[in-house]
Coordinates of C-alpha atoms and ligand atoms in Angstrom, one line a residue:
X68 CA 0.0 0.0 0.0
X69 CA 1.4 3.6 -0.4
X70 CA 1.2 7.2 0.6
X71 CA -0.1 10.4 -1.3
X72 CA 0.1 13.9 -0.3
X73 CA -3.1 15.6 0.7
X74 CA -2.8 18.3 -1.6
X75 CA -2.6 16.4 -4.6
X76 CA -5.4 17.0 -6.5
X77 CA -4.1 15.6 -10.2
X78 CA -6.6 12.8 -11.6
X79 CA -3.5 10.0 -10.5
X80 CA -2.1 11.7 -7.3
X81 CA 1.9 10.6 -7.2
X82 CA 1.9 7.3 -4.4
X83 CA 5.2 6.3 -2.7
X84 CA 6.2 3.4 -0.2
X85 CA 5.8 3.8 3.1
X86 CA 9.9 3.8 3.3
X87 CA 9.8 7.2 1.4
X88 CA 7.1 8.7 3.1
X89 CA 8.7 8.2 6.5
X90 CA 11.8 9.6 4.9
X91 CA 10.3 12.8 3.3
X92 CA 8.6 13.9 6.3
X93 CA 6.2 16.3 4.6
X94 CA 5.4 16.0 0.7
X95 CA 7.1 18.1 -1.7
X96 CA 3.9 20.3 -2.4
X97 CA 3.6 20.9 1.4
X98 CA 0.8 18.3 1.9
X99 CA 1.3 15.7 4.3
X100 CA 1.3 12.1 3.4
X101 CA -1.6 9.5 3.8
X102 CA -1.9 5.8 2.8
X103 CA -4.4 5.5 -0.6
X104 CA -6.2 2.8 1.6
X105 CA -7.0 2.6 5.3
X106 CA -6.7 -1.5 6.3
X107 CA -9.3 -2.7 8.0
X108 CA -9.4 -5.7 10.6
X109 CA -12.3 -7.6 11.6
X110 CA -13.8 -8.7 14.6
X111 CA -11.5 -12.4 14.4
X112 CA -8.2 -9.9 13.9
X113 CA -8.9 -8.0 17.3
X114 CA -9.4 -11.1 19.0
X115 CA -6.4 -12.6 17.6
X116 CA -4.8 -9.3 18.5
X117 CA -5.8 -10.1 22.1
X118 CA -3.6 -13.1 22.3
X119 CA -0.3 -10.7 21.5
X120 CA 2.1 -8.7 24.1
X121 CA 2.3 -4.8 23.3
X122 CA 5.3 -4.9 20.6
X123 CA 3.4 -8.0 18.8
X124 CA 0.3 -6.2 18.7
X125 CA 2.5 -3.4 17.6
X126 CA 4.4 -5.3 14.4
X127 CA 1.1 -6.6 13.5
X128 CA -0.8 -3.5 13.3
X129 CA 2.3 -1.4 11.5
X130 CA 3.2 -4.2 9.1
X131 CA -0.8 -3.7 7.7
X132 CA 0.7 0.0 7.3
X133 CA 4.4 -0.6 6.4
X134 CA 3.9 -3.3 3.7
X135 CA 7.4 -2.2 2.0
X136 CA 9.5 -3.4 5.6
X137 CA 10.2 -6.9 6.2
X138 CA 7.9 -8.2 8.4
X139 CA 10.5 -9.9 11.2
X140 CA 12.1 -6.4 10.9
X141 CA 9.5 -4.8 11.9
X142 CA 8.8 -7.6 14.8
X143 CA 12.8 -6.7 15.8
X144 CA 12.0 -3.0 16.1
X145 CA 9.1 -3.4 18.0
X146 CA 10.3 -5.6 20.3
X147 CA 13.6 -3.5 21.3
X148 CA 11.5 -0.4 20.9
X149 CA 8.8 -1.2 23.3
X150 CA 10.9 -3.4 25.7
X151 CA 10.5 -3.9 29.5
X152 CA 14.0 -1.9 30.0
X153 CA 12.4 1.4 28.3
X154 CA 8.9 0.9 29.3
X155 CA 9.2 -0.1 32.9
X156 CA 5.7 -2.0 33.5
X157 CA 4.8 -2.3 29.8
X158 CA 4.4 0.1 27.5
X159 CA 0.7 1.3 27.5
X160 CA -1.2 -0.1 30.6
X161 CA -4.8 0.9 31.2
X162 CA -6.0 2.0 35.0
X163 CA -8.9 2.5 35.8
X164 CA -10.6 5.6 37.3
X165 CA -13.9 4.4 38.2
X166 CA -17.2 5.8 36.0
X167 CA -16.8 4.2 33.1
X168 CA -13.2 5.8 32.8
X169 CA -10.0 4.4 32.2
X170 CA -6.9 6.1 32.3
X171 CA -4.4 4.7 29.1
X172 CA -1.0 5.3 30.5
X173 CA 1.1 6.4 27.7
X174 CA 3.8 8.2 29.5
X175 CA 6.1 5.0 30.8
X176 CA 8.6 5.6 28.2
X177 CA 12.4 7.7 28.6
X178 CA 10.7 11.0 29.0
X179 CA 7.8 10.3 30.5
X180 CA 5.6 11.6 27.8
X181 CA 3.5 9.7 25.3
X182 CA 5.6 10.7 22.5
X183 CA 7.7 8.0 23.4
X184 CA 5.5 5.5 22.2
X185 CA 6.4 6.9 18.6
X186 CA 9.6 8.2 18.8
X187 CA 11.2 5.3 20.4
X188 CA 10.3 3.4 17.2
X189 CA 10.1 6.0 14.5
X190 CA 14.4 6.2 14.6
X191 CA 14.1 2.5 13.6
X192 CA 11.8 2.8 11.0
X193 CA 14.0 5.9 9.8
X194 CA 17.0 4.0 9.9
X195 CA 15.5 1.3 7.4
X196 CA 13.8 3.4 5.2
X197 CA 17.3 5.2 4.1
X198 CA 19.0 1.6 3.4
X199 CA 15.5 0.6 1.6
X200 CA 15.8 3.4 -0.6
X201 CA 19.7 3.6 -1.1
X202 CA 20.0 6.8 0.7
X203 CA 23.8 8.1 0.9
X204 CA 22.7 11.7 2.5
X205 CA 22.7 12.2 6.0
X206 CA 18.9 12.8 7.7
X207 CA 19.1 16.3 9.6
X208 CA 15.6 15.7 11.6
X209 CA 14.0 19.2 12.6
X210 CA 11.7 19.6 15.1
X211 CA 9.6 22.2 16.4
X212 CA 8.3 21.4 19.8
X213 CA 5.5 22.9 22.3
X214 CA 7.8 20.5 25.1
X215 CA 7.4 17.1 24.9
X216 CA 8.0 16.1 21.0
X217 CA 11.7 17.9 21.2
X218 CA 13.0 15.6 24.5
X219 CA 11.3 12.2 23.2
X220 CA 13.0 12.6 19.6
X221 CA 16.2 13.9 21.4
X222 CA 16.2 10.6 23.2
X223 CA 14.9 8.4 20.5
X224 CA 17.4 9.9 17.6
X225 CA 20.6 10.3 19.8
X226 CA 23.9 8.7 18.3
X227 CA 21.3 7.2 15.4
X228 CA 23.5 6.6 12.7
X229 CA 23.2 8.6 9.3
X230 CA 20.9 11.0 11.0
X231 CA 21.3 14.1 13.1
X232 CA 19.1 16.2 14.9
X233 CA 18.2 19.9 15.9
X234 CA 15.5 20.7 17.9
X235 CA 13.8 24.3 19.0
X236 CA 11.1 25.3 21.2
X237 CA 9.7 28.8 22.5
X238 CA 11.6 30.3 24.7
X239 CA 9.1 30.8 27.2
X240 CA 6.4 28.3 26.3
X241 CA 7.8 25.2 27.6
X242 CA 7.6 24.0 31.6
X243 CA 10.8 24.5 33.3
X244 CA 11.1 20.6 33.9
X245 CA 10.1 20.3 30.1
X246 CA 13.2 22.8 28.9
X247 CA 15.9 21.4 31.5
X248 CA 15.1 17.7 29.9
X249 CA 15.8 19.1 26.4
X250 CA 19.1 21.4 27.2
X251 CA 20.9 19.0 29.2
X252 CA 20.3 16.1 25.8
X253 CA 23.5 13.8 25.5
X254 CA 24.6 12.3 22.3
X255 CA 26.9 13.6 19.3
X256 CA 24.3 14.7 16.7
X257 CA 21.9 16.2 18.4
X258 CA 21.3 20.3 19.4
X259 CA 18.6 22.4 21.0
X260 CA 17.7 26.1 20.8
X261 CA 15.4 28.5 21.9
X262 CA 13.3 30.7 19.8
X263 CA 11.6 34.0 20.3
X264 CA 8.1 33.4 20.0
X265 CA 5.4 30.8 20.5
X266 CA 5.5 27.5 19.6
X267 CA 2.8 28.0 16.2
X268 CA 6.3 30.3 15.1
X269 CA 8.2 27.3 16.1
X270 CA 6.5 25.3 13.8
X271 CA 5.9 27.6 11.3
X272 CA 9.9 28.4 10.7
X273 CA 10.6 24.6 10.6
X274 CA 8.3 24.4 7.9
X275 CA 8.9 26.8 5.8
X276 CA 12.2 25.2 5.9
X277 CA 11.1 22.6 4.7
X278 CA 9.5 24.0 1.8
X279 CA 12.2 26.1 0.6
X280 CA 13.6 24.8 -2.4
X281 CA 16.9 26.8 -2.1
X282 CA 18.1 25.8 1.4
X283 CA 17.4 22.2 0.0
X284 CA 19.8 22.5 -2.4
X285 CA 22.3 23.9 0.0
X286 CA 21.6 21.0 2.1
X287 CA 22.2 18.5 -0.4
X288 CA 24.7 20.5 -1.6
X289 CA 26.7 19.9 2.0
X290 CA 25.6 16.2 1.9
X291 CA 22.3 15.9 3.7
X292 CA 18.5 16.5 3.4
X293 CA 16.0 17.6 6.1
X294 CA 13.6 15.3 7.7
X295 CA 10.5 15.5 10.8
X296 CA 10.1 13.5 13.8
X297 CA 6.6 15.7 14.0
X298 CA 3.2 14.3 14.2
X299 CA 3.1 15.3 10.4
X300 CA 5.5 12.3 9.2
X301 CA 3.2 9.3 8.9
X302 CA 6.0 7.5 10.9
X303 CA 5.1 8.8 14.1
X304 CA 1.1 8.6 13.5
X305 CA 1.4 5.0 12.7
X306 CA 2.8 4.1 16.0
X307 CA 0.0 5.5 17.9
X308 CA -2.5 4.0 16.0
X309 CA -1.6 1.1 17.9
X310 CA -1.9 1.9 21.6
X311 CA -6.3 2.4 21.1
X312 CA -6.4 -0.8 19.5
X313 CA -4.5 -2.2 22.6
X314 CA -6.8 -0.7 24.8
X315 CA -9.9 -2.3 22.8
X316 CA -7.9 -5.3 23.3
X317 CA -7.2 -5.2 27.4
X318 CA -10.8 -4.5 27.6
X319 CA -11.6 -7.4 26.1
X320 CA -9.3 -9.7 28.0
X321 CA -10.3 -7.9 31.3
X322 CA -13.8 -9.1 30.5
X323 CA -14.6 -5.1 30.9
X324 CA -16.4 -5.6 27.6
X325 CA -17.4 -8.2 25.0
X326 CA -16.4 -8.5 21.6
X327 CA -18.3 -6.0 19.2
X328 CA -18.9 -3.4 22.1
X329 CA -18.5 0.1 20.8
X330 CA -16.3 2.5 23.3
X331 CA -15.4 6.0 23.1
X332 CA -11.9 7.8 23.1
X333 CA -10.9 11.2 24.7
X334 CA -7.6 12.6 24.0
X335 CA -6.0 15.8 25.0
X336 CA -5.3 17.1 21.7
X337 CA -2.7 20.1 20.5
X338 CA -2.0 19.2 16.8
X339 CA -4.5 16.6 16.5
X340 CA -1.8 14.1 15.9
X341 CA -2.8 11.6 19.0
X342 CA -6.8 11.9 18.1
X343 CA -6.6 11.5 14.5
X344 CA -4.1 7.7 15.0
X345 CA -7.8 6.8 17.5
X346 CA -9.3 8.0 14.6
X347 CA -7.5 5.6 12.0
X348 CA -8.5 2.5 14.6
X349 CA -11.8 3.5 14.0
X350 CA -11.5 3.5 10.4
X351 CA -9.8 0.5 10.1
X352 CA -13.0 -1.0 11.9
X353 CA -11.7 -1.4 15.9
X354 CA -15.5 -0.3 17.6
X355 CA -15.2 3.1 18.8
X356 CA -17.7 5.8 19.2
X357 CA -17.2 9.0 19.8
X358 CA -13.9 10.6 19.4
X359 CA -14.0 13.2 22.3
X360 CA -11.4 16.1 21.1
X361 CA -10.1 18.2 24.5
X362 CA -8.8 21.3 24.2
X363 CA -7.3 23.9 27.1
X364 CA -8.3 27.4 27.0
X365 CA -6.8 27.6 23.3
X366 CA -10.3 25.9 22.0
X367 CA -9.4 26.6 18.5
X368 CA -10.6 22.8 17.6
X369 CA -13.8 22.9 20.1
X370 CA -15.1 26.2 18.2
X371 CA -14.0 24.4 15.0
X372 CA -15.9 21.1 15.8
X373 CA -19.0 23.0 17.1
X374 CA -19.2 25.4 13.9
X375 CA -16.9 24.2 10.8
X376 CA -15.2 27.2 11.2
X377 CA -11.4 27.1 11.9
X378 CA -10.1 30.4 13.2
X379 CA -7.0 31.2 14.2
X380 CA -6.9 34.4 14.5
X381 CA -7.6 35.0 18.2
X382 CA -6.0 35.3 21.7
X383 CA -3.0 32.8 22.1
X384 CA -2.8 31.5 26.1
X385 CA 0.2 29.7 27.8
X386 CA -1.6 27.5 29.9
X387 CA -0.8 24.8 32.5
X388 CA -0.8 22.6 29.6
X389 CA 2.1 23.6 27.6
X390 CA 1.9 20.9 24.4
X391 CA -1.7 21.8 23.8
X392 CA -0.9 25.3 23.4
X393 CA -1.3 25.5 19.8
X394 CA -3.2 27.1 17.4
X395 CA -2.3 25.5 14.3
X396 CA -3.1 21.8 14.4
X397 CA -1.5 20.5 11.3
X398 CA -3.2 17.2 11.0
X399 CA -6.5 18.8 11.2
X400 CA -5.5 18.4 7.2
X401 CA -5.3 14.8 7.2
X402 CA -9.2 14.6 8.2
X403 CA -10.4 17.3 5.9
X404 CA -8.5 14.9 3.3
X405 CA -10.2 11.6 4.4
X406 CA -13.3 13.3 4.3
X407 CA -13.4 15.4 1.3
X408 CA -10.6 14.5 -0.7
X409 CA -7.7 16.5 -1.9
X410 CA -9.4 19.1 -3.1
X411 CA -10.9 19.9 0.1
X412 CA -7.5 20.1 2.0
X413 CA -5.6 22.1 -0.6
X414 CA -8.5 24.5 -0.6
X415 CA -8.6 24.8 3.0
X416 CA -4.8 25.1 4.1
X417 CA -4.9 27.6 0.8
X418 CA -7.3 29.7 3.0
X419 CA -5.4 29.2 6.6
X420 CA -2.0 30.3 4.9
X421 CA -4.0 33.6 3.2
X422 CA -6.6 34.3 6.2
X423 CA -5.6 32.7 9.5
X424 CA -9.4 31.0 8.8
X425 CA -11.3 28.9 7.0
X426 CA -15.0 27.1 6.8
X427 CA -16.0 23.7 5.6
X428 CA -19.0 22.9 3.6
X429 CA -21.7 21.9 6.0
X430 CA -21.4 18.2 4.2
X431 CA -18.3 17.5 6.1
X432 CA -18.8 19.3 9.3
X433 CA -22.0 16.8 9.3
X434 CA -19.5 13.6 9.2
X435 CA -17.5 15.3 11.5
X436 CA -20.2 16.0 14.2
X437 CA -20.9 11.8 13.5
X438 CA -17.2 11.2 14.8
X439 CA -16.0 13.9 16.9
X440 CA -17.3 15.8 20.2
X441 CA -15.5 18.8 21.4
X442 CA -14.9 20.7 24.7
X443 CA -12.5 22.3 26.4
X444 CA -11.3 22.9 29.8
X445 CA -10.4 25.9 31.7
X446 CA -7.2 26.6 33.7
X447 CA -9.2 26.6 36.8
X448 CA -11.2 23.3 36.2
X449 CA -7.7 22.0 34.8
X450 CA -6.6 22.7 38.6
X451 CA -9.3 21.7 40.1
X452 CA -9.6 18.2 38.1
X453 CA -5.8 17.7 39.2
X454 CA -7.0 18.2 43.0
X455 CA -10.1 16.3 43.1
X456 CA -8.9 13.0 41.0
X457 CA -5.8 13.0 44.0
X458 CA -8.1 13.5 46.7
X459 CA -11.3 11.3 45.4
X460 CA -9.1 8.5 44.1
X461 CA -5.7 8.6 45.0
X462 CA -4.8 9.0 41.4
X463 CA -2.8 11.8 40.0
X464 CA -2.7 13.1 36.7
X465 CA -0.8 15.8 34.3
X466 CA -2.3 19.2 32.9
X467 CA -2.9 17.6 29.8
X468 CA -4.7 14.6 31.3
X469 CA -6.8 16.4 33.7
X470 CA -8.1 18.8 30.4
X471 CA -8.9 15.0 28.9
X472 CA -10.5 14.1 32.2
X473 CA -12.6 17.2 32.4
X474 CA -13.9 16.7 29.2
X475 CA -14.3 13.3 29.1
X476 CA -16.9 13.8 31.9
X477 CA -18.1 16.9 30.6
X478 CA -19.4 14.9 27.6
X479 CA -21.1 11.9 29.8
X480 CA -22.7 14.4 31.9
X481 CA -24.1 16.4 28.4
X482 CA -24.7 13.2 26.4
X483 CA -25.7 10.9 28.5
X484 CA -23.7 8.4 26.4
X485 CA -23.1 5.6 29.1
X486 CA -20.4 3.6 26.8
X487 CA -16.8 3.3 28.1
X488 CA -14.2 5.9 27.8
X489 CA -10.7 5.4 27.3
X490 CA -8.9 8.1 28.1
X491 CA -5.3 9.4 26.5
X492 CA -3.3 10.1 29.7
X493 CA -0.3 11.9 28.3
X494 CA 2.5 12.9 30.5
X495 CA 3.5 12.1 33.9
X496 CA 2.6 14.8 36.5
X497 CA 6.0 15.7 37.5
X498 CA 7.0 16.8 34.3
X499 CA 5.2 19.6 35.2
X500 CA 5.6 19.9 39.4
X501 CA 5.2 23.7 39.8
X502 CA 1.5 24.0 38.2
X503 CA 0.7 20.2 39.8
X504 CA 1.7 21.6 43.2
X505 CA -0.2 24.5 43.0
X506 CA -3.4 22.9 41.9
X507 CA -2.9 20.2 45.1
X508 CA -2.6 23.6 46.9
X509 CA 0.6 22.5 47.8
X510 CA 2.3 25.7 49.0
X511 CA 6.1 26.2 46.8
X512 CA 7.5 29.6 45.9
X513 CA 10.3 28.6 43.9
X514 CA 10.7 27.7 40.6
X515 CA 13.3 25.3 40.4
X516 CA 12.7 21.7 39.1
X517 CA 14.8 19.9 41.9
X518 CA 12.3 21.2 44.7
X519 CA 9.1 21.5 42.6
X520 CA 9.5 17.9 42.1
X521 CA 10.8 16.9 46.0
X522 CA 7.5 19.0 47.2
X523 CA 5.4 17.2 45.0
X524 CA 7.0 13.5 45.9
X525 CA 6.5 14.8 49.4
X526 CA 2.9 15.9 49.3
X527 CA 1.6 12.6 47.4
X528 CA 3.6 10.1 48.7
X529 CA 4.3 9.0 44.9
X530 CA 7.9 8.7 43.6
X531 CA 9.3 10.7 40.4
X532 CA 10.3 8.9 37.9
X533 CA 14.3 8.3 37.9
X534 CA 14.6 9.6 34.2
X535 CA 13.5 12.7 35.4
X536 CA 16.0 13.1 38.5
X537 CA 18.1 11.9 36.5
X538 CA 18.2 14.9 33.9
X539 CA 18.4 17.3 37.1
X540 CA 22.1 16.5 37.5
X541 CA 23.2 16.8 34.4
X542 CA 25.2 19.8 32.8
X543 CA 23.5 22.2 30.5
X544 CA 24.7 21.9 27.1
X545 CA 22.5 23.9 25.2
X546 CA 22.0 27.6 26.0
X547 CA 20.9 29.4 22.7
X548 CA 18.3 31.6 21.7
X549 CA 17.8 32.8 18.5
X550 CA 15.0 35.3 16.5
X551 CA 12.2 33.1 14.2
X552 CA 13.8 34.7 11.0
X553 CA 17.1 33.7 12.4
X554 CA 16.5 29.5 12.8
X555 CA 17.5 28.4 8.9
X556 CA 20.9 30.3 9.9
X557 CA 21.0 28.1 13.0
X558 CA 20.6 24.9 11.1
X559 CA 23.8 25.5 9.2
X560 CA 25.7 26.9 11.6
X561 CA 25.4 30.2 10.5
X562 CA 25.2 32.1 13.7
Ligands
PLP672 C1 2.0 16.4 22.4 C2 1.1 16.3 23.6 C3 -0.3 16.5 23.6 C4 -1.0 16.8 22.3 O1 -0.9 15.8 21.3 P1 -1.2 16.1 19.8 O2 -0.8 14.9 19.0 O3 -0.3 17.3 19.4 O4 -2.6 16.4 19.7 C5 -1.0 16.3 24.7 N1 -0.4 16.0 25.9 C6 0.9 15.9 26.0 C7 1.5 15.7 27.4 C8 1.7 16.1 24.9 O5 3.0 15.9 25.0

């Protein structure tokens, strides 16, 4: 099976292996890629599925997506990807909270965020794809990161042969905890800096990057090409398709359902990257509902899913919940493409580029109401979701997963839909111990990781985890900042 760019609207669109896709990152006409057929599995596949650990489940489900890898390659990358030793306690377990609720823990990997569970394999599926298509240029991966994206491809890309790495993230839009993880990164080929600006300019430089043709040539030029380890390369959605379907599956074997029952999915969503891989499960036939879409107080998605109308030309917050701080949620494309074709998504992103806005045709926004359900969360019920999930249940969760939480029973409450709800949980709370603190009411008045994270060990009785002390000992490495206009410069070590 292979991959075409959303914005190609010719009568035969241009389809490439999955190998190249994953290589290219984005498509050359700015679109980002997305397989010609969605594979489907059937009620017997799910219940064979059952029968697997998390990295079988995991070759299975990508080898239906990578048909161009070998198959026991795959298997191999899975299985070192996803082992015990980097996911202490398995890889995606599922807790859960009580009222139909339960909590999908994807946050057990290196940086205790659930970009782990792609960018632990994605390196490996990068690594293949350059010998499967005789690449002799290095990879230079860019990334642009609201927090948690730039440490997990740190991690998962340091000392990766044939590929180096440069990361940047807004200079004040990333937790403390979040920025010491990423500016004390060891490994030869990687670098971090700072930009001035939020993390939509982030983003925005890396891709016009991307797109220009010149700075291309200068790269190859100097022996390399530029790559993504964002949610917009199809190698890091693919590897989250497979933690929902897992979750059907440890229903199932938990008796906590029976085979054919429908459930629904809320995810904390930023750049719509994590809701749109549920949204593939559901497409490829796995029984889900209602994908419930959370937002923080940057509801550009909950105004979009209400009316159709996408605008981004409003008030940007920093919240408590830094990686959802985004106004531009790039794989918003990949729906309007499923949904209404090429033509659709060119016509839209045409608009977002020109306007900051755009509308769909009531059409789609009807499919998408069929689907999707969107709310959002306010700081203060963000804090107060933290507080009472500790107190009622002893459980503690992250910004991001208290805005799922919120939501998630924000949309029982207004639905009455009594199905189950498996819930994204995203990050680990002490990544972010200073806003977790002072929703427990925890009193701290500094801002300094090392006590943040004592107090909050302190006040719940929970330990952090080790990767995270860890990082507070280590030297800072990185210390740069540099101006939006100023990060191609950067990248060839220009200034
Ligand atoms: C990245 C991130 C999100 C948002 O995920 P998207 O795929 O961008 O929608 C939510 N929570 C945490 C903790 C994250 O790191």
């Amino acid at each position: 099976m292979n991959y075409v760019s959303t914005r190609d609207t010719s009568e035969v669109p241009r389809s490439i292996p999955s190998a190249e896709a994953i290589k290219n990152g984005i498509a050359p006409d700015g679109g980002l890629y997305m397989p010609e057929v969605i594979p489907t599995l059937t009620e017997d596949d799910v219940e064979q599925l059952c029968e697997l650990d998390y990295p079988g489940r995991a070759a299975k489900i990508l080898s239906m997506f990578l048909c161009d890898y070998d198959r026991d390659a795959l298997e191999a990358d899975c299985r070192s990807a996803y082992a015990e030793e980097r996911f202490p306690g398995g890889a995606a377990p599922l807790v859960s909270l009580g009222g139909d609720v339960y909590s999908l823990e994807l946050w057990h990997g290196p940086t205790c965020a659930f970009k782990d569970m792609a960018l632990q394999i994605m390196p490996r599926l990068l690594s293949r794809a350059l010998v499967m298509t005789g690449e002799r240029r290095l990879a230079h991966i860019l990334v642009a990161t609201s927090g948690d994206t730039g440490k997990a491809a740190l991690e998962g890309y340091r000392d990766v042969n044939g590929v180096k790495i440069t990361v940047f993230y807004p200079e004040d839009g990333v937790s403390p905890m979040q920025k010491r993880q990423m500016i004390t990164q060891e490994g030869e080929n990687v670098a971090v800096c700072a930009v001035r600006g939020n993390f939509d300019d982030a983003q925005t430089g890396v891709k016009r990057i991307f797109g220009d043709s010149a700075l291309a040539a200068r790269a190859e030029s100097e022996g390399f090409f530029f790559s993504s380890a964002n949610s917009i390369n199809w190698g890091r959605l693919a590897p989250q398709i497979v933690y929902y379907i897992s979750a059907y599956c440890d229903l199932l074997k938990e008796n906590e359902i029976f085979p054919g029952d429908v459930v629904n999915v809320c995810v904390p969503t930023g750049n719509f990257g994590n809701i749109f891989a549920a949204y593939i499960a559901r497409e490829m036939g796995v029984p889900i509902g209602k994908l419930i879409c959370a937002s923080n107080s940057n509801c550009v998605l909950t105004d979009f899913i209400e009316s159709g109308e996408y605008d981004r030309n409003r008030e940007f917050y920093k919240t408590m919940s830094p990686s959802m701080d985004i106004l531009i949620s790039s794989n918003l494309e990949r729906l309007l493409y499923h949904l209404g074709g090429a033509g659709l998504a060119s016509d839209m992103m045409a608009e977002l580029a020109e306007n900051g806005c755009y509308k769909v045709p009531y059409a789609v926004l009807e499919k998408i109401h069929e689907d999707f359900a969107g709310y959002f969360c306010s700081e203060t019920e963000t804090a107060e979701t933290i507080k009472t999930t500790f107190d009622e249940l002893g459980y503690l969760v992250d910004p991001h997963t208290a805005v799922g939480l919120h939501c998630a029973r924000k949309y029982i409450e207004e639905s009455g839909d009594t199905r189950k709800v498996i819930l994204a949980s995203t990050a680990n709370a002490f990544k972010f111990p200073g806003d977790v603190c002072r929703s427990l009411e925890v009193e701290v008045d500094t801002d300094e990781p090392s006590a943040l994270i004592a107090a909050l060990a302190q006040a719940t009785g929970e330990e952090a985890p080790a990767n995270l002390t860890r990082t507070l000992s280590l030297p800072v490495r990185f210390d740069r900042t540099v101006e939006k206009e100023d990060m191609a410069k950067f990248v060839f070590g220009e200034i």
